[in-house]
Amino acid sequence: MEESNNNVAEWEEKLVGKILLEDDAEHTLKDDEVVRIKDLPSYHRVLPPGAIMTRDYRVDRLNVFIDDNRKVERVYYA
């Protein structure tokens, strides 16, 4: 996935509803049900439930919100 792509709609389509895994994590899910951290843009942050986040605004940072099962719930740039 390209870093220069800040189209949030495209990232939503690629990520929302999928399980976010560490790059070396093994799984038994179908490949289209998972996404690896290495596939995110280089400037991103993953936010689990209840995570504390800074309020600094970065137009090129993709925020990835996951649930307790690491399923991506929503994404946006800021």
mmCIF file of N, CA and C in Angstrom:
data_model
loop_
_atom_site.group_PDB
_atom_site.id
_atom_site.type_symbol
_atom_site.label_atom_id
_atom_site.label_comp_id
_atom_site.label_asym_id
_atom_site.label_seq_id
_atom_site.Cartn_x
_atom_site.Cartn_y
_atom_site.Cartn_z
ATOM 1 N N MET A 1 0.842 -1.170 0.000
ATOM 2 C CA MET A 1 0.000 0.000 0.000
ATOM 3 C C MET A 1 0.889 1.236 0.000
ATOM 4 N N GLU A 2 0.516 2.224 -0.754
ATOM 5 C CA GLU A 2 1.364 3.381 -0.950
ATOM 6 C C GLU A 2 1.184 4.414 0.144
ATOM 7 N N GLU A 3 2.313 5.012 0.559
ATOM 8 C CA GLU A 3 2.277 6.053 1.572
ATOM 9 C C GLU A 3 1.584 7.309 1.076
ATOM 10 N N SER A 4 1.718 7.625 -0.183
ATOM 11 C CA SER A 4 1.184 8.867 -0.714
ATOM 12 C C SER A 4 -0.336 8.848 -0.838
ATOM 13 N N ASN A 5 -0.939 7.735 -0.560
ATOM 14 C CA ASN A 5 -2.377 7.607 -0.723
ATOM 15 C C ASN A 5 -3.095 8.037 0.553
ATOM 16 N N ASN A 6 -3.544 9.314 0.637
ATOM 17 C CA ASN A 6 -4.282 9.730 1.826
ATOM 18 C C ASN A 6 -5.781 9.750 1.587
ATOM 19 N N ASN A 7 -6.288 8.975 0.719
ATOM 20 C CA ASN A 7 -7.718 8.910 0.488
ATOM 21 C C ASN A 7 -8.340 8.010 1.546
ATOM 22 N N VAL A 8 -9.009 8.625 2.507
ATOM 23 C CA VAL A 8 -9.546 7.861 3.633
ATOM 24 C C VAL A 8 -10.582 6.836 3.172
ATOM 25 N N ALA A 9 -11.343 7.131 2.140
ATOM 26 C CA ALA A 9 -12.345 6.175 1.656
ATOM 27 C C ALA A 9 -11.679 4.891 1.165
ATOM 28 N N GLU A 10 -10.546 5.024 0.509
ATOM 29 C CA GLU A 10 -9.827 3.832 0.046
ATOM 30 C C GLU A 10 -9.290 3.028 1.220
ATOM 31 N N TRP A 11 -8.755 3.720 2.240
ATOM 32 C CA TRP A 11 -8.253 3.013 3.419
ATOM 33 C C TRP A 11 -9.390 2.344 4.179
ATOM 34 N N GLU A 12 -10.540 2.998 4.249
ATOM 35 C CA GLU A 12 -11.690 2.365 4.905
ATOM 36 C C GLU A 12 -12.041 1.062 4.202
ATOM 37 N N GLU A 13 -12.081 1.106 2.881
ATOM 38 C CA GLU A 13 -12.414 -0.091 2.109
ATOM 39 C C GLU A 13 -11.393 -1.204 2.331
ATOM 40 N N LYS A 14 -10.124 -0.846 2.430
ATOM 41 C CA LYS A 14 -9.055 -1.835 2.604
ATOM 42 C C LYS A 14 -8.994 -2.404 4.015
ATOM 43 N N LEU A 15 -9.393 -1.604 5.036
ATOM 44 C CA LEU A 15 -9.134 -1.992 6.417
ATOM 45 C C LEU A 15 -10.359 -2.327 7.264
ATOM 46 N N VAL A 16 -11.427 -1.552 7.154
ATOM 47 C CA VAL A 16 -12.559 -1.713 8.070
ATOM 48 C C VAL A 16 -13.168 -3.109 7.953
ATOM 49 N N GLY A 17 -13.337 -3.732 9.120
ATOM 50 C CA GLY A 17 -13.900 -5.077 9.182
ATOM 51 C C GLY A 17 -12.865 -6.185 9.158
ATOM 52 N N LYS A 18 -11.609 -5.834 8.920
ATOM 53 C CA LYS A 18 -10.542 -6.838 8.886
ATOM 54 C C LYS A 18 -9.804 -6.875 10.216
ATOM 55 N N ILE A 19 -9.140 -7.979 10.466
ATOM 56 C CA ILE A 19 -8.351 -8.158 11.679
ATOM 57 C C ILE A 19 -6.940 -7.639 11.408
ATOM 58 N N LEU A 20 -6.451 -6.768 12.285
ATOM 59 C CA LEU A 20 -5.112 -6.204 12.152
ATOM 60 C C LEU A 20 -4.121 -7.075 12.904
ATOM 61 N N LEU A 21 -3.132 -7.600 12.179
ATOM 62 C CA LEU A 21 -2.154 -8.514 12.763
ATOM 63 C C LEU A 21 -0.746 -7.939 12.705
ATOM 64 N N GLU A 22 0.072 -8.355 13.659
ATOM 65 C CA GLU A 22 1.499 -8.056 13.594
ATOM 66 C C GLU A 22 2.050 -8.739 12.343
ATOM 67 N N ASP A 23 3.143 -8.239 11.844
ATOM 68 C CA ASP A 23 3.691 -8.740 10.584
ATOM 69 C C ASP A 23 4.014 -10.226 10.597
ATOM 70 N N ASP A 24 4.468 -10.745 11.729
ATOM 71 C CA ASP A 24 4.870 -12.154 11.800
ATOM 72 C C ASP A 24 3.841 -13.057 12.479
ATOM 73 N N ALA A 25 2.662 -12.528 12.773
ATOM 74 C CA ALA A 25 1.640 -13.317 13.471
ATOM 75 C C ALA A 25 1.048 -14.383 12.552
ATOM 76 N N GLU A 26 0.907 -15.582 13.094
ATOM 77 C CA GLU A 26 0.258 -16.663 12.354
ATOM 78 C C GLU A 26 -1.243 -16.581 12.594
ATOM 79 N N HIS A 27 -2.008 -17.094 11.634
ATOM 80 C CA HIS A 27 -3.467 -17.057 11.774
ATOM 81 C C HIS A 27 -4.090 -18.169 10.949
ATOM 82 N N THR A 28 -5.363 -18.404 11.209
ATOM 83 C CA THR A 28 -6.108 -19.413 10.457
ATOM 84 C C THR A 28 -7.235 -18.776 9.651
ATOM 85 N N LEU A 29 -7.243 -17.459 9.574
ATOM 86 C CA LEU A 29 -8.273 -16.735 8.838
ATOM 87 C C LEU A 29 -7.943 -16.707 7.350
ATOM 88 N N LYS A 30 -8.935 -16.372 6.545
ATOM 89 C CA LYS A 30 -8.698 -16.187 5.115
ATOM 90 C C LYS A 30 -7.871 -14.921 4.919
ATOM 91 N N ASP A 31 -7.068 -14.893 3.874
ATOM 92 C CA ASP A 31 -6.200 -13.742 3.621
ATOM 93 C C ASP A 31 -6.976 -12.439 3.452
ATOM 94 N N ASP A 32 -8.204 -12.509 2.915
ATOM 95 C CA ASP A 32 -8.982 -11.281 2.731
ATOM 96 C C ASP A 32 -9.678 -10.824 4.015
ATOM 97 N N GLU A 33 -9.460 -11.536 5.123
ATOM 98 C CA GLU A 33 -10.032 -11.157 6.416
ATOM 99 C C GLU A 33 -9.014 -10.476 7.324
ATOM 100 N N VAL A 34 -7.777 -10.389 6.880
ATOM 101 C CA VAL A 34 -6.718 -9.819 7.719
ATOM 102 C C VAL A 34 -5.934 -8.752 6.961
ATOM 103 N N VAL A 35 -5.283 -7.907 7.729
ATOM 104 C CA VAL A 35 -4.349 -6.923 7.194
ATOM 105 C C VAL A 35 -3.175 -6.875 8.166
ATOM 106 N N ARG A 36 -2.001 -6.687 7.631
ATOM 107 C CA ARG A 36 -0.784 -6.653 8.443
ATOM 108 C C ARG A 36 -0.372 -5.204 8.703
ATOM 109 N N ILE A 37 0.269 -4.978 9.822
ATOM 110 C CA ILE A 37 0.732 -3.637 10.156
ATOM 111 C C ILE A 37 1.662 -3.101 9.071
ATOM 112 N N LYS A 38 2.453 -3.963 8.461
ATOM 113 C CA LYS A 38 3.367 -3.520 7.395
ATOM 114 C C LYS A 38 2.622 -2.943 6.197
ATOM 115 N N ASP A 39 1.321 -3.259 6.063
ATOM 116 C CA ASP A 39 0.529 -2.760 4.947
ATOM 117 C C ASP A 39 -0.041 -1.365 5.192
ATOM 118 N N LEU A 40 0.103 -0.858 6.407
ATOM 119 C CA LEU A 40 -0.369 0.487 6.726
ATOM 120 C C LEU A 40 0.642 1.511 6.226
ATOM 121 N N PRO A 41 0.206 2.754 6.036
ATOM 122 C CA PRO A 41 1.186 3.776 5.663
ATOM 123 C C PRO A 41 2.222 3.925 6.778
ATOM 124 N N SER A 42 3.403 4.397 6.453
ATOM 125 C CA SER A 42 4.468 4.465 7.457
ATOM 126 C C SER A 42 4.091 5.365 8.627
ATOM 127 N N TYR A 43 3.293 6.393 8.378
ATOM 128 C CA TYR A 43 2.887 7.278 9.466
ATOM 129 C C TYR A 43 1.453 6.933 9.863
ATOM 130 N N HIS A 44 1.318 6.147 10.909
ATOM 131 C CA HIS A 44 0.007 5.697 11.380
ATOM 132 C C HIS A 44 0.060 5.488 12.888
ATOM 133 N N ARG A 45 -1.095 5.315 13.487
ATOM 134 C CA ARG A 45 -1.160 4.854 14.871
ATOM 135 C C ARG A 45 -2.376 3.961 15.004
ATOM 136 N N VAL A 46 -2.199 2.910 15.789
ATOM 137 C CA VAL A 46 -3.263 1.938 16.039
ATOM 138 C C VAL A 46 -3.798 2.221 17.429
ATOM 139 N N LEU A 47 -5.111 2.391 17.529
ATOM 140 C CA LEU A 47 -5.741 2.777 18.783
ATOM 141 C C LEU A 47 -6.753 1.726 19.226
ATOM 142 N N PRO A 48 -6.417 0.965 20.268
ATOM 143 C CA PRO A 48 -7.366 -0.003 20.824
ATOM 144 C C PRO A 48 -8.402 0.716 21.686
ATOM 145 N N PRO A 49 -9.442 0.012 22.134
ATOM 146 C CA PRO A 49 -10.465 0.638 22.973
ATOM 147 C C PRO A 49 -9.848 1.291 24.212
ATOM 148 N N GLY A 50 -10.288 2.505 24.497
ATOM 149 C CA GLY A 50 -9.831 3.209 25.687
ATOM 150 C C GLY A 50 -8.441 3.793 25.594
ATOM 151 N N ALA A 51 -7.829 3.736 24.431
ATOM 152 C CA ALA A 51 -6.464 4.255 24.277
ATOM 153 C C ALA A 51 -6.447 5.768 24.455
ATOM 154 N N ILE A 52 -5.409 6.237 25.084
ATOM 155 C CA ILE A 52 -5.194 7.673 25.206
ATOM 156 C C ILE A 52 -4.421 8.108 23.971
ATOM 157 N N MET A 53 -4.885 9.192 23.345
ATOM 158 C CA MET A 53 -4.191 9.659 22.153
ATOM 159 C C MET A 53 -3.913 11.146 22.260
ATOM 160 N N THR A 54 -2.826 11.554 21.655
ATOM 161 C CA THR A 54 -2.495 12.971 21.629
ATOM 162 C C THR A 54 -3.480 13.691 20.727
ATOM 163 N N ARG A 55 -3.611 14.976 20.927
ATOM 164 C CA ARG A 55 -4.568 15.747 20.143
ATOM 165 C C ARG A 55 -3.876 16.568 19.055
ATOM 166 N N ASP A 56 -2.611 16.269 18.810
ATOM 167 C CA ASP A 56 -1.922 16.977 17.734
ATOM 168 C C ASP A 56 -2.493 16.544 16.393
ATOM 169 N N TYR A 57 -2.626 17.483 15.498
ATOM 170 C CA TYR A 57 -3.239 17.213 14.203
ATOM 171 C C TYR A 57 -2.154 16.983 13.163
ATOM 172 N N ARG A 58 -2.191 15.828 12.542
ATOM 173 C CA ARG A 58 -1.227 15.470 11.496
ATOM 174 C C ARG A 58 -2.017 14.978 10.286
ATOM 175 N N VAL A 59 -2.053 15.753 9.250
ATOM 176 C CA VAL A 59 -2.868 15.406 8.088
ATOM 177 C C VAL A 59 -2.409 14.136 7.393
ATOM 178 N N ASP A 60 -1.154 13.743 7.607
ATOM 179 C CA ASP A 60 -0.628 12.563 6.925
ATOM 180 C C ASP A 60 -0.609 11.316 7.808
ATOM 181 N N ARG A 61 -1.175 11.390 9.017
ATOM 182 C CA ARG A 61 -1.177 10.235 9.934
ATOM 183 C C ARG A 61 -2.533 9.528 9.870
ATOM 184 N N LEU A 62 -2.499 8.243 9.554
ATOM 185 C CA LEU A 62 -3.713 7.439 9.529
ATOM 186 C C LEU A 62 -3.952 6.868 10.921
ATOM 187 N N ASN A 63 -5.113 7.182 11.497
ATOM 188 C CA ASN A 63 -5.524 6.634 12.786
ATOM 189 C C ASN A 63 -6.379 5.408 12.523
ATOM 190 N N VAL A 64 -6.001 4.295 13.122
ATOM 191 C CA VAL A 64 -6.696 3.027 12.915
ATOM 192 C C VAL A 64 -7.261 2.581 14.256
ATOM 193 N N PHE A 65 -8.574 2.580 14.379
ATOM 194 C CA PHE A 65 -9.237 2.174 15.615
ATOM 195 C C PHE A 65 -9.627 0.703 15.520
ATOM 196 N N ILE A 66 -9.221 -0.077 16.527
ATOM 197 C CA ILE A 66 -9.528 -1.506 16.548
ATOM 198 C C ILE A 66 -10.337 -1.837 17.794
ATOM 199 N N ASP A 67 -11.076 -2.949 17.744
ATOM 200 C CA ASP A 67 -11.811 -3.406 18.919
ATOM 201 C C ASP A 67 -10.944 -4.381 19.713
ATOM 202 N N ASP A 68 -11.517 -4.978 20.747
ATOM 203 C CA ASP A 68 -10.762 -5.896 21.605
ATOM 204 C C ASP A 68 -10.243 -7.127 20.868
ATOM 205 N N ASN A 69 -10.846 -7.445 19.730
ATOM 206 C CA ASN A 69 -10.417 -8.597 18.930
ATOM 207 C C ASN A 69 -9.508 -8.188 17.770
ATOM 208 N N ARG A 70 -9.052 -6.936 17.788
ATOM 209 C CA ARG A 70 -8.167 -6.365 16.770
ATOM 210 C C ARG A 70 -8.849 -6.170 15.414
ATOM 211 N N LYS A 71 -10.180 -6.153 15.410
ATOM 212 C CA LYS A 71 -10.911 -5.869 14.174
ATOM 213 C C LYS A 71 -10.962 -4.353 13.978
ATOM 214 N N VAL A 72 -10.627 -3.914 12.777
ATOM 215 C CA VAL A 72 -10.621 -2.484 12.473
ATOM 216 C C VAL A 72 -12.059 -1.979 12.424
ATOM 217 N N GLU A 73 -12.337 -0.953 13.239
ATOM 218 C CA GLU A 73 -13.676 -0.369 13.310
ATOM 219 C C GLU A 73 -13.814 0.878 12.450
ATOM 220 N N ARG A 74 -12.769 1.716 12.441
ATOM 221 C CA ARG A 74 -12.816 2.947 11.644
ATOM 222 C C ARG A 74 -11.404 3.478 11.464
ATOM 223 N N VAL A 75 -11.262 4.326 10.476
ATOM 224 C CA VAL A 75 -9.977 4.966 10.199
ATOM 225 C C VAL A 75 -10.221 6.409 9.781
ATOM 226 N N TYR A 76 -9.265 7.263 10.069
ATOM 227 C CA TYR A 76 -9.299 8.631 9.563
ATOM 228 C C TYR A 76 -7.913 9.250 9.668
ATOM 229 N N TYR A 77 -7.713 10.316 8.917
ATOM 230 C CA TYR A 77 -6.448 11.045 8.971
ATOM 231 C C TYR A 77 -6.550 12.188 9.961
ATOM 232 N N ALA A 78 -5.527 12.348 10.801
ATOM 233 C CA ALA A 78 -5.426 13.488 11.734
ATOM 234 C C ALA A 78 -4.202 13.313 12.592
#
